[in-house]
mmCIF file of C-alpha atoms in Angstrom:
data_model
loop_
_atom_site.group_PDB
_atom_site.id
_atom_site.type_symbol
_atom_site.label_atom_id
_atom_site.label_comp_id
_atom_site.label_asym_id
_atom_site.label_seq_id
_atom_site.Cartn_x
_atom_site.Cartn_y
_atom_site.Cartn_z
ATOM 1 C CA GLU A 24 -8.404 -1.916 18.651
ATOM 2 C CA ALA A 25 -5.523 -0.457 16.636
ATOM 3 C CA GLN A 26 -6.184 0.683 13.626
ATOM 4 C CA VAL A 27 -5.542 3.793 10.761
ATOM 5 C CA THR A 28 -9.293 5.311 10.438
ATOM 6 C CA GLN A 29 -10.365 6.948 7.300
ATOM 7 C CA ASN A 30 -13.263 9.320 6.396
ATOM 8 C CA PRO A 31 -14.993 9.421 5.100
ATOM 9 C CA ARG A 32 -15.075 6.144 2.358
ATOM 10 C CA TYR A 33 -16.305 7.279 -0.570
ATOM 11 C CA LEU A 34 -16.516 10.517 -1.320
ATOM 12 C CA ILE A 35 -18.716 12.279 -5.161
ATOM 13 C CA THR A 36 -17.990 16.307 -5.384
ATOM 14 C CA VAL A 37 -17.681 18.875 -8.103
ATOM 15 C CA THR A 38 -15.007 20.067 -9.595
ATOM 16 C CA GLY A 39 -13.498 22.859 -7.709
ATOM 17 C CA LYS A 40 -14.690 22.528 -4.816
ATOM 18 C CA LYS A 41 -12.047 22.134 -1.631
ATOM 19 C CA LEU A 42 -12.259 19.523 0.777
ATOM 20 C CA THR A 43 -11.088 17.421 3.007
ATOM 21 C CA VAL A 44 -10.213 14.018 3.856
ATOM 22 C CA THR A 45 -8.692 12.451 7.434
ATOM 23 C CA CYS A 46 -6.805 9.841 8.405
ATOM 24 C CA SER A 47 -5.957 8.772 11.526
ATOM 25 C CA GLN A 48 -3.757 6.580 13.956
ATOM 26 C CA ASN A 49 -4.487 5.392 17.563
ATOM 27 C CA MET A 50 -1.289 3.466 17.414
ATOM 28 C CA ASN A 51 1.461 6.608 18.570
ATOM 29 C CA HIS A 52 2.503 6.072 15.394
ATOM 30 C CA GLU A 53 5.279 8.975 13.715
ATOM 31 C CA TYR A 54 5.259 8.324 10.328
ATOM 32 C CA MET A 55 1.681 8.614 8.016
ATOM 33 C CA SER A 56 1.755 8.732 4.528
ATOM 34 C CA TRP A 57 -0.975 9.392 1.707
ATOM 35 C CA TYR A 58 -0.932 7.223 -1.573
ATOM 36 C CA ARG A 59 -3.177 6.859 -4.481
ATOM 37 C CA GLN A 60 -4.309 4.276 -6.249
ATOM 38 C CA ASP A 61 -4.924 3.622 -9.954
ATOM 39 C CA PRO A 62 -5.288 0.859 -12.397
ATOM 40 C CA GLY A 63 -2.447 0.210 -13.964
ATOM 41 C CA LEU A 64 -0.374 2.450 -12.112
ATOM 42 C CA GLY A 65 -0.520 0.780 -8.743
ATOM 43 C CA LEU A 66 0.084 2.401 -5.257
ATOM 44 C CA ARG A 67 2.003 6.130 -5.685
ATOM 45 C CA GLN A 68 2.494 7.673 -3.004
ATOM 46 C CA ILE A 69 1.278 11.582 -2.289
ATOM 47 C CA TYR A 70 2.300 13.223 0.653
ATOM 48 C CA TYR A 71 4.399 11.771 3.575
ATOM 49 C CA SER A 72 5.049 12.625 7.441
ATOM 50 C CA MET A 73 8.415 11.324 9.888
ATOM 51 C CA ASN A 74 6.750 13.621 13.138
ATOM 52 C CA VAL A 75 4.771 16.207 13.992
ATOM 53 C CA GLU A 76 5.209 19.184 11.691
ATOM 54 C CA VAL A 77 7.493 17.559 9.572
ATOM 55 C CA THR A 78 6.062 16.528 5.979
ATOM 56 C CA ASP A 79 7.063 15.878 1.996
ATOM 57 C CA LYS A 80 6.457 15.388 -0.698
ATOM 58 C CA GLY A 81 6.219 11.455 -2.684
ATOM 59 C CA ASP A 82 5.990 11.089 -6.326
ATOM 60 C CA VAL A 83 2.337 13.125 -7.169
ATOM 61 C CA PRO A 84 2.439 15.538 -4.692
ATOM 62 C CA GLU A 85 0.292 18.412 -7.219
ATOM 63 C CA GLY A 86 -3.239 19.861 -6.327
ATOM 64 C CA TYR A 87 -2.304 17.609 -3.086
ATOM 65 C CA LYS A 88 -1.593 19.915 0.889
ATOM 66 C CA VAL A 89 -0.976 18.270 4.295
ATOM 67 C CA SER A 90 -0.914 19.084 7.365
ATOM 68 C CA ARG A 91 0.912 17.016 10.626
ATOM 69 C CA LYS A 92 -0.110 19.109 13.496
ATOM 70 C CA GLU A 93 -0.641 16.324 16.010
ATOM 71 C CA LYS A 94 0.664 13.401 15.930
ATOM 72 C CA ARG A 95 -2.519 10.505 15.201
ATOM 73 C CA ASN A 96 -3.830 13.132 12.559
ATOM 74 C CA PHE A 97 -2.398 14.217 9.064
ATOM 75 C CA PRO A 98 -5.453 15.090 6.666
ATOM 76 C CA LEU A 99 -5.220 15.109 3.031
ATOM 77 C CA ILE A 100 -6.893 18.856 1.595
ATOM 78 C CA LEU A 101 -7.735 18.871 -2.382
ATOM 79 C CA GLU A 102 -7.821 22.834 -2.903
ATOM 80 C CA SER A 103 -9.620 22.787 -6.007
ATOM 81 C CA PRO A 104 -10.461 19.090 -7.207
ATOM 82 C CA SER A 105 -9.973 17.393 -10.510
ATOM 83 C CA PRO A 106 -12.114 14.844 -12.305
ATOM 84 C CA ASN A 107 -7.384 14.195 -12.648
ATOM 85 C CA GLN A 108 -8.373 13.486 -8.760
ATOM 86 C CA THR A 109 -10.782 10.621 -9.464
ATOM 87 C CA SER A 110 -8.523 7.336 -7.627
ATOM 88 C CA LEU A 111 -9.121 5.194 -4.379
ATOM 89 C CA TYR A 112 -6.467 7.006 -1.241
ATOM 90 C CA PHE A 113 -4.871 5.210 1.358
ATOM 91 C CA CYS A 114 -3.893 6.604 4.270
ATOM 92 C CA ALA A 115 -0.607 4.407 6.575
ATOM 93 C CA SER A 116 1.478 4.599 9.073
ATOM 94 C CA SER A 117 4.212 3.303 10.832
ATOM 95 C CA LEU A 118 6.037 3.701 14.336
ATOM 96 C CA TYR A 119 9.026 4.893 12.706
ATOM 97 C CA GLY A 120 9.896 6.047 9.174
ATOM 98 C CA THR A 121 11.386 2.387 8.067
ATOM 99 C CA PRO A 122 8.657 -0.131 8.416
ATOM 100 C CA ASP A 123 9.429 -2.940 10.950
ATOM 101 C CA ASN A 124 9.077 -6.145 10.631
ATOM 102 C CA TYR A 125 5.243 -5.356 10.844
ATOM 103 C CA GLY A 126 5.137 -2.428 7.783
ATOM 104 C CA TYR A 127 2.749 -0.115 7.622
ATOM 105 C CA THR A 128 -1.350 -0.332 8.455
ATOM 106 C CA PHE A 129 -2.781 0.717 6.579
ATOM 107 C CA GLY A 130 -6.874 2.725 6.602
ATOM 108 C CA SER A 131 -9.116 1.040 4.331
ATOM 109 C CA GLY A 132 -9.429 3.387 1.776
ATOM 110 C CA THR A 133 -11.333 6.612 0.253
ATOM 111 C CA ARG A 134 -12.594 5.812 -3.448
ATOM 112 C CA LEU A 135 -13.136 9.523 -4.206
ATOM 113 C CA THR A 136 -15.133 10.812 -7.086
ATOM 114 C CA VAL A 137 -14.323 14.009 -9.163
ATOM 115 C CA VAL A 138 -17.011 15.184 -11.677
ATOM 116 C CA SER B 123 13.990 5.815 -7.198
ATOM 117 C CA GLN B 124 13.072 1.558 -6.519
ATOM 118 C CA GLU B 125 11.373 0.359 -10.010
ATOM 119 C CA LEU B 126 9.121 -2.607 -7.934
ATOM 120 C CA GLU B 127 7.225 -5.443 -11.504
ATOM 121 C CA GLN B 128 5.347 -7.444 -10.721
ATOM 122 C CA SER B 129 3.922 -10.393 -13.192
ATOM 123 C CA PRO B 130 1.826 -11.356 -13.891
ATOM 124 C CA GLN B 131 -0.095 -8.451 -14.169
ATOM 125 C CA SER B 132 -4.251 -11.099 -13.443
ATOM 126 C CA LEU B 133 -3.891 -14.439 -12.808
ATOM 127 C CA ILE B 134 -7.117 -16.566 -13.133
ATOM 128 C CA VAL B 135 -6.802 -20.122 -11.202
ATOM 129 C CA GLN B 136 -9.215 -22.657 -10.758
ATOM 130 C CA GLU B 137 -9.808 -24.068 -7.268
ATOM 131 C CA GLY B 138 -7.089 -26.000 -5.552
ATOM 132 C CA LYS B 139 -4.245 -24.356 -8.036
ATOM 133 C CA ASN B 140 -0.657 -23.833 -7.173
ATOM 134 C CA LEU B 141 0.184 -20.454 -8.022
ATOM 135 C CA THR B 142 3.695 -18.147 -8.208
ATOM 136 C CA ILE B 143 3.158 -13.600 -7.964
ATOM 137 C CA ASN B 144 7.199 -12.697 -9.104
ATOM 138 C CA CYS B 145 8.804 -9.005 -8.101
ATOM 139 C CA THR B 146 11.324 -7.978 -9.679
ATOM 140 C CA SER B 147 13.163 -4.421 -8.043
ATOM 141 C CA SER B 148 15.834 -2.663 -10.514
ATOM 142 C CA LYS B 149 18.018 -1.833 -6.813
ATOM 143 C CA THR B 150 18.924 -4.105 -3.870
ATOM 144 C CA LEU B 151 15.816 -4.436 -2.437
ATOM 145 C CA TYR B 152 16.673 -4.356 1.795
ATOM 146 C CA GLY B 153 13.491 -5.409 2.804
ATOM 147 C CA LEU B 154 10.361 -6.481 0.642
ATOM 148 C CA TYR B 155 6.845 -6.198 2.266
ATOM 149 C CA TRP B 156 4.036 -8.511 0.419
ATOM 150 C CA TYR B 157 0.618 -7.250 0.619
ATOM 151 C CA LYS B 158 -2.964 -8.573 0.082
ATOM 152 C CA GLN B 159 -5.700 -6.270 -0.877
ATOM 153 C CA LYS B 160 -9.237 -7.504 -1.537
ATOM 154 C CA TYR B 161 -11.134 -5.417 -4.037
ATOM 155 C CA GLY B 162 -11.922 -1.794 -2.749
ATOM 156 C CA GLU B 163 -10.671 -2.415 -0.179
ATOM 157 C CA GLY B 164 -7.608 -1.469 2.571
ATOM 158 C CA LEU B 165 -4.018 -3.872 2.420
ATOM 159 C CA ILE B 166 -3.521 -6.401 4.513
ATOM 160 C CA PHE B 167 0.216 -7.270 5.630
ATOM 161 C CA LEU B 168 1.179 -11.056 4.652
ATOM 162 C CA MET B 169 4.905 -10.609 5.231
ATOM 163 C CA MET B 170 7.784 -9.236 5.177
ATOM 164 C CA LEU B 171 11.471 -10.773 3.527
ATOM 165 C CA GLN B 172 15.110 -8.710 4.854
ATOM 166 C CA LYS B 173 17.842 -11.582 4.086
ATOM 167 C CA GLY B 174 18.633 -12.903 0.929
ATOM 168 C CA GLY B 175 16.773 -16.984 0.372
ATOM 169 C CA GLU B 176 14.616 -16.069 3.177
ATOM 170 C CA GLU B 177 11.402 -17.865 2.524
ATOM 171 C CA LYS B 178 8.733 -17.141 4.626
ATOM 172 C CA SER B 179 5.398 -18.705 5.241
ATOM 173 C CA HIS B 180 1.863 -18.214 6.830
ATOM 174 C CA GLU B 181 -1.033 -21.027 5.655
ATOM 175 C CA LYS B 182 -0.958 -21.429 2.340
ATOM 176 C CA ILE B 183 1.215 -18.793 0.899
ATOM 177 C CA THR B 184 5.099 -18.486 0.762
ATOM 178 C CA ALA B 185 7.284 -16.241 -0.154
ATOM 179 C CA LYS B 186 11.067 -16.195 -1.007
ATOM 180 C CA LEU B 187 13.716 -13.329 -1.918
ATOM 181 C CA ASP B 188 16.550 -14.334 -3.581
ATOM 182 C CA GLU B 189 20.415 -13.827 -2.388
ATOM 183 C CA LYS B 190 21.032 -11.101 -4.998
ATOM 184 C CA LYS B 191 18.078 -9.998 -2.743
ATOM 185 C CA GLN B 192 16.319 -7.915 -5.944
ATOM 186 C CA GLN B 193 13.275 -10.256 -7.219
ATOM 187 C CA SER B 194 10.798 -11.980 -4.382
ATOM 188 C CA SER B 195 8.099 -14.871 -5.777
ATOM 189 C CA LEU B 196 5.389 -15.264 -4.021
ATOM 190 C CA HIS B 197 3.573 -18.702 -3.921
ATOM 191 C CA ILE B 198 0.718 -20.271 -3.302
ATOM 192 C CA THR B 199 -0.344 -23.765 -2.989
ATOM 193 C CA ALA B 200 -3.727 -25.011 -3.167
ATOM 194 C CA SER B 201 -5.361 -21.912 -4.058
ATOM 195 C CA GLN B 202 -8.899 -20.805 -2.272
ATOM 196 C CA PRO B 203 -11.738 -19.058 -3.226
ATOM 197 C CA SER B 204 -10.498 -16.976 -0.433
ATOM 198 C CA HIS B 205 -6.863 -15.906 -1.650
ATOM 199 C CA ALA B 206 -8.225 -14.044 -4.183
ATOM 200 C CA GLY B 207 -7.237 -10.474 -4.921
ATOM 201 C CA ILE B 208 -4.856 -8.225 -5.443
ATOM 202 C CA TYR B 209 -1.053 -9.013 -3.985
ATOM 203 C CA LEU B 210 1.095 -6.189 -4.272
ATOM 204 C CA CYS B 211 5.350 -6.361 -3.058
ATOM 205 C CA GLY B 212 6.168 -2.982 -1.700
ATOM 206 C CA ALA B 213 10.017 -1.852 -1.185
ATOM 207 C CA ASN B 214 10.982 -1.459 2.168
ATOM 208 C CA ASN B 215 14.065 1.116 1.131
ATOM 209 C CA ASP B 216 11.724 3.702 0.049
ATOM 210 C CA MET B 217 8.164 2.043 0.361
ATOM 211 C CA ARG B 218 7.211 2.165 -2.950
ATOM 212 C CA PHE B 219 5.083 -0.965 -4.399
ATOM 213 C CA GLY B 220 4.113 -2.376 -8.094
ATOM 214 C CA ALA B 221 1.385 -2.219 -9.847
ATOM 215 C CA GLY B 222 -0.764 -5.546 -7.917
ATOM 216 C CA THR B 223 -0.929 -9.587 -9.637
ATOM 217 C CA ARG B 224 -5.321 -9.648 -9.892
ATOM 218 C CA LEU B 225 -5.822 -12.834 -8.497
ATOM 219 C CA THR B 226 -9.327 -14.538 -9.628
ATOM 220 C CA VAL B 227 -9.639 -18.205 -7.862
ATOM 221 C CA LYS B 228 -12.610 -19.964 -9.889
ATOM 222 C CA PRO B 229 -14.585 -22.848 -7.546
#
């Protein structure tokens, strides 16, 4: 089944403890992206990647890192999480940078709580 | 950057009623996506509109892009509890999203 898989689905952590949220897609998509979703603010893009070894900042990159060493994986790294990074995170992918008629494929989300 | 405004922010309707959600862009859209999100879950692609005046339907959901390609409306006919969720519009230009419209359908 074609899908974007995120792990974990839920995570509670403490301030300052490094964490990684994994994202993997099995559709051979070139483009991958991370969003965070907060009440009243909608989806905001954190980072995106047009292809392997190519990453760019989105609208809210502060406090996050990403890497794209291989096409299928696009992990999101929080080196020193803070409570304001408590949010619902989504990974998305598409064949190319501009989504086609089928839009982006989204993962199921990771709900992160930083205490 | 593209700004997408959705209205209303939330909507409560009785089952069987029709409803409309709007998405307005500050710039001309190259294309617009509509997604549905069940609470706390991932986004499901509904449809994409590209041409001015284009209208598409999926089951009881119809979306239209205006001629100027700056506004889209999503219309649900005879709403059902299964339609409940958050509806988001996204711009093809830069994949920014509106803040979403939370729909509740009362049985």
